[in-house]
mmCIF file of C-alpha atoms in Angstrom:
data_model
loop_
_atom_site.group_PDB
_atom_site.id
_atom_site.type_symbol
_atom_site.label_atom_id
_atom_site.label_comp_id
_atom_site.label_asym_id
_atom_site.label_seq_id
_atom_site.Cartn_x
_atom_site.Cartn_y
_atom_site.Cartn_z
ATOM 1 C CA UNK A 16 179.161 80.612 158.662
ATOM 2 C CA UNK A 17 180.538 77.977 160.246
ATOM 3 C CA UNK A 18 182.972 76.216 157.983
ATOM 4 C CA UNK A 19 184.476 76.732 154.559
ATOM 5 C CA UNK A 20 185.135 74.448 151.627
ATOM 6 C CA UNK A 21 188.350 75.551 150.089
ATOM 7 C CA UNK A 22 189.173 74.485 146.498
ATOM 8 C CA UNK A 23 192.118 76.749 146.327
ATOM 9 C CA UNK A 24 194.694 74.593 145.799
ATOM 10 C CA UNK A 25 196.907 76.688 148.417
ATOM 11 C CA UNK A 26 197.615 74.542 151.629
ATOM 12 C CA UNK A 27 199.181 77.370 153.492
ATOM 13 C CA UNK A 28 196.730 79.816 152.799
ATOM 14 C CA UNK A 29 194.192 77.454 154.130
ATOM 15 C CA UNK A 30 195.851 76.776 157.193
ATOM 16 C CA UNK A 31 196.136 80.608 157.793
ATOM 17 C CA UNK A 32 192.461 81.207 157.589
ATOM 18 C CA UNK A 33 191.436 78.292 159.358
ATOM 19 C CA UNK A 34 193.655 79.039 162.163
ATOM 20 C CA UNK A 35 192.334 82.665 162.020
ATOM 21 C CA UNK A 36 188.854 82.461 161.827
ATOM 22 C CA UNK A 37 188.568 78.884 163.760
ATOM 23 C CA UNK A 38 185.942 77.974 161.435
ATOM 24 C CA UNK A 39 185.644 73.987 159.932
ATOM 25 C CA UNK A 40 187.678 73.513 156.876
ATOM 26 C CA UNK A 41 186.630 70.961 154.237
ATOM 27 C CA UNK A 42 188.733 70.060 151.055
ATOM 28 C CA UNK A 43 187.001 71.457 147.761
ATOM 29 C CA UNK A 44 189.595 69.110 146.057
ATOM 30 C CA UNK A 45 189.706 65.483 146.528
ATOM 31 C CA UNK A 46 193.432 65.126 144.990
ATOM 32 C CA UNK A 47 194.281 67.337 148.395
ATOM 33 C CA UNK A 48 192.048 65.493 150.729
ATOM 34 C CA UNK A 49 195.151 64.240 152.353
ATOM 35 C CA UNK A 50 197.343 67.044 152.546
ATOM 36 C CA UNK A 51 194.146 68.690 154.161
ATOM 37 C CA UNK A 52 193.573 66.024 156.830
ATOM 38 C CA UNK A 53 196.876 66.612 157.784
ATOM 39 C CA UNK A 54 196.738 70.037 158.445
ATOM 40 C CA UNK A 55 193.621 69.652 160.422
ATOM 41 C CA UNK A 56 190.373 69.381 157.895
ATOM 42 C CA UNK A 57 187.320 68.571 158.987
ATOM 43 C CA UNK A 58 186.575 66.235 155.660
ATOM 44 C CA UNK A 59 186.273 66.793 152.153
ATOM 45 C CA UNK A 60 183.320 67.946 149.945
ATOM 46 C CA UNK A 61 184.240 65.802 146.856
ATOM 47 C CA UNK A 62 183.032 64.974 143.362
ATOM 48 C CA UNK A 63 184.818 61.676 143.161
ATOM 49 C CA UNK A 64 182.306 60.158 146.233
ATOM 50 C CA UNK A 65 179.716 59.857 143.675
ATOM 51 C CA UNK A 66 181.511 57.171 141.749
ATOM 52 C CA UNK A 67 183.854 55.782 144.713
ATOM 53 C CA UNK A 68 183.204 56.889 148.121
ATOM 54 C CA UNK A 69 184.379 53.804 149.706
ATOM 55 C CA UNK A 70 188.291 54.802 148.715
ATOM 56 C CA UNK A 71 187.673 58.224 150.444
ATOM 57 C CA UNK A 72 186.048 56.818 153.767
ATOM 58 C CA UNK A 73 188.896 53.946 153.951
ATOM 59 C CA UNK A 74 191.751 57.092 153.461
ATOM 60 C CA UNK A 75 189.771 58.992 156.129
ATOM 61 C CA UNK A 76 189.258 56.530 158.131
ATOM 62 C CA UNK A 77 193.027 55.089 157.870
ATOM 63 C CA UNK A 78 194.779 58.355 158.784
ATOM 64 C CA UNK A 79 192.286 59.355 161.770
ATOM 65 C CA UNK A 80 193.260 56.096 163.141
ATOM 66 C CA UNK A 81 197.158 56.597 162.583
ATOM 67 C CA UNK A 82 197.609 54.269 159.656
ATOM 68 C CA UNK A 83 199.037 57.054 157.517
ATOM 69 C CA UNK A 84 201.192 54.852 155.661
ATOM 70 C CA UNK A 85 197.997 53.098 154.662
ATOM 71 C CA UNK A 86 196.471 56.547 154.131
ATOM 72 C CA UNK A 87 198.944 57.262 151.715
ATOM 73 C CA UNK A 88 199.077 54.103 149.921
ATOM 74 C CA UNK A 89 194.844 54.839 149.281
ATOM 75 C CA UNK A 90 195.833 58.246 148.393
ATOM 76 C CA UNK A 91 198.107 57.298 145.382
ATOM 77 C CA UNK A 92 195.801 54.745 144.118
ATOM 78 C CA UNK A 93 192.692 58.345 144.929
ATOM 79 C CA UNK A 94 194.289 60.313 143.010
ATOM 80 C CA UNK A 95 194.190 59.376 139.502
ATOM 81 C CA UNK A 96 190.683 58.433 140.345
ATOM 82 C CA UNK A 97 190.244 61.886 141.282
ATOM 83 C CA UNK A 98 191.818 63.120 138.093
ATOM 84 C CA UNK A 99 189.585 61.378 135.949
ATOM 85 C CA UNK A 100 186.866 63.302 136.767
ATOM 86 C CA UNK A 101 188.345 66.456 135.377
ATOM 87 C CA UNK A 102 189.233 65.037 131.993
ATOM 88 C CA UNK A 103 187.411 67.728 130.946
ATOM 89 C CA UNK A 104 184.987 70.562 132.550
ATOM 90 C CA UNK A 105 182.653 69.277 135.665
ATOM 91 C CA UNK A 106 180.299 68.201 135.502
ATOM 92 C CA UNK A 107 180.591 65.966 132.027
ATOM 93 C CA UNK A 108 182.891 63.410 133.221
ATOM 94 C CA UNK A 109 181.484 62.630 136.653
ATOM 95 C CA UNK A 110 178.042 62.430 134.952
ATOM 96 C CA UNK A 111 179.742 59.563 132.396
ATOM 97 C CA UNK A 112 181.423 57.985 135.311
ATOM 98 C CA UNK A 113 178.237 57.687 137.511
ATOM 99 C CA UNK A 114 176.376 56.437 134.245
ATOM 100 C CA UNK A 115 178.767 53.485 133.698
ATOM 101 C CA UNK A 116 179.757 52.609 137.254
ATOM 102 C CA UNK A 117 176.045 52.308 138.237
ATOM 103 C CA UNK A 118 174.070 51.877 135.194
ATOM 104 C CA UNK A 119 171.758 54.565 136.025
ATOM 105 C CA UNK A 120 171.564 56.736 133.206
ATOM 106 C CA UNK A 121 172.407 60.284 133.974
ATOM 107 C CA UNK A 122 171.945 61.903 130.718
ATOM 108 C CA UNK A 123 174.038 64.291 129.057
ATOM 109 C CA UNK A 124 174.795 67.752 130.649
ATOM 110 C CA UNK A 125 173.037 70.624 129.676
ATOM 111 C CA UNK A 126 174.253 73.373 127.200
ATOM 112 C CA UNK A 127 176.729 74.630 126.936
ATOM 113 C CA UNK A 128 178.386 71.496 128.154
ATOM 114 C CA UNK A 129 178.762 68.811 125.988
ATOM 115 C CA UNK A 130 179.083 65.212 126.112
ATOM 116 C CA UNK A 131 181.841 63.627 126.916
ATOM 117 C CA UNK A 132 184.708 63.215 124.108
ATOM 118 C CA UNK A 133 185.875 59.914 122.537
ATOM 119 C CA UNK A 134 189.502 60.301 124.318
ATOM 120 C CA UNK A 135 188.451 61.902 127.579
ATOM 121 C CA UNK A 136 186.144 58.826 127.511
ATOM 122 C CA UNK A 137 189.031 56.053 126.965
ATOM 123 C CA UNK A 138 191.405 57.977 129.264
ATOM 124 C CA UNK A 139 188.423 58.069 132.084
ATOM 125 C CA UNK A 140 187.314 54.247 131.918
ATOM 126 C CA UNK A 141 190.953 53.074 131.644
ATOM 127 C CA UNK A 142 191.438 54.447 135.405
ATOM 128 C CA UNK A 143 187.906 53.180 136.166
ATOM 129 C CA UNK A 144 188.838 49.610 134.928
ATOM 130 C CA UNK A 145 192.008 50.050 136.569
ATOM 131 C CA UNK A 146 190.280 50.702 139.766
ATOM 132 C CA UNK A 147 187.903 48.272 139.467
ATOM 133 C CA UNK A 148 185.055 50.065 139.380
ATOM 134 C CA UNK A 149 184.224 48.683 135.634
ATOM 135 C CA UNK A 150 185.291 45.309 133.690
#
């Protein structure tokens, strides 16, 4: 092992282990990729890179240069984006998201899941549009 995504949600509990085992640390959650850097991550294994990647690389990229205010100003506009795909259970809406912010069809997910709803659908493209990742 030589580094550990944590999706835990628990910033001091991270910095604990990573302090005590030395190993890399990588965000699990992309709504904490922030916090994380600041605290030493390595990076962040994300699901909202698949529809946006270019917002996480310009946060990254901002705050290991020292433009944290500019880090931070990305990270409030990441966040909701980040939220959207968790409208409901992962994989459905990042599948959706991918499908209409690239036009490659990705299908539906298989059972159990489900497709997408009608209002986790409007609620996800109105922060897509917002972001400009649709029309």
């Amino acid at each position: 092992v030589v580094a550990v995504k944590d999706a835990t949600g628990d910033l001091a509990a991270a910095v604990e282990k990573q302090q005590r085992t030395g190993l890399a640390w990588y965000s699990g959650d992309d709504g904490l990729f922030l916090p994380f850097l600041s605290v030493g991550a390595s990076g962040l294994i994300s699901v909202l890179s698949n529809v946006d990647g270019e917002i996480l690389q310009n946060l990254m990229q901002a705050y290991e240069e020292g433009r944290v205010k500019e880090a931070a100003d990305l990270n409030k506009k990441m966040v909701p984006l980040a939220e959207a795909m968790f409208v409901e259970t992962n994989p459905i809406p990042v599948k959706k998201a991918v499908s209409l912010v690239t036009g490659i069809d990705c299908g539906d997910p298989r059972l159990p899941l489900t497709s997408l709803s009608e209002g986790a659908l409007a609620k996800m493209t109105a922060v897509l549009r917002e972001n400009g990742l649709l029309p």
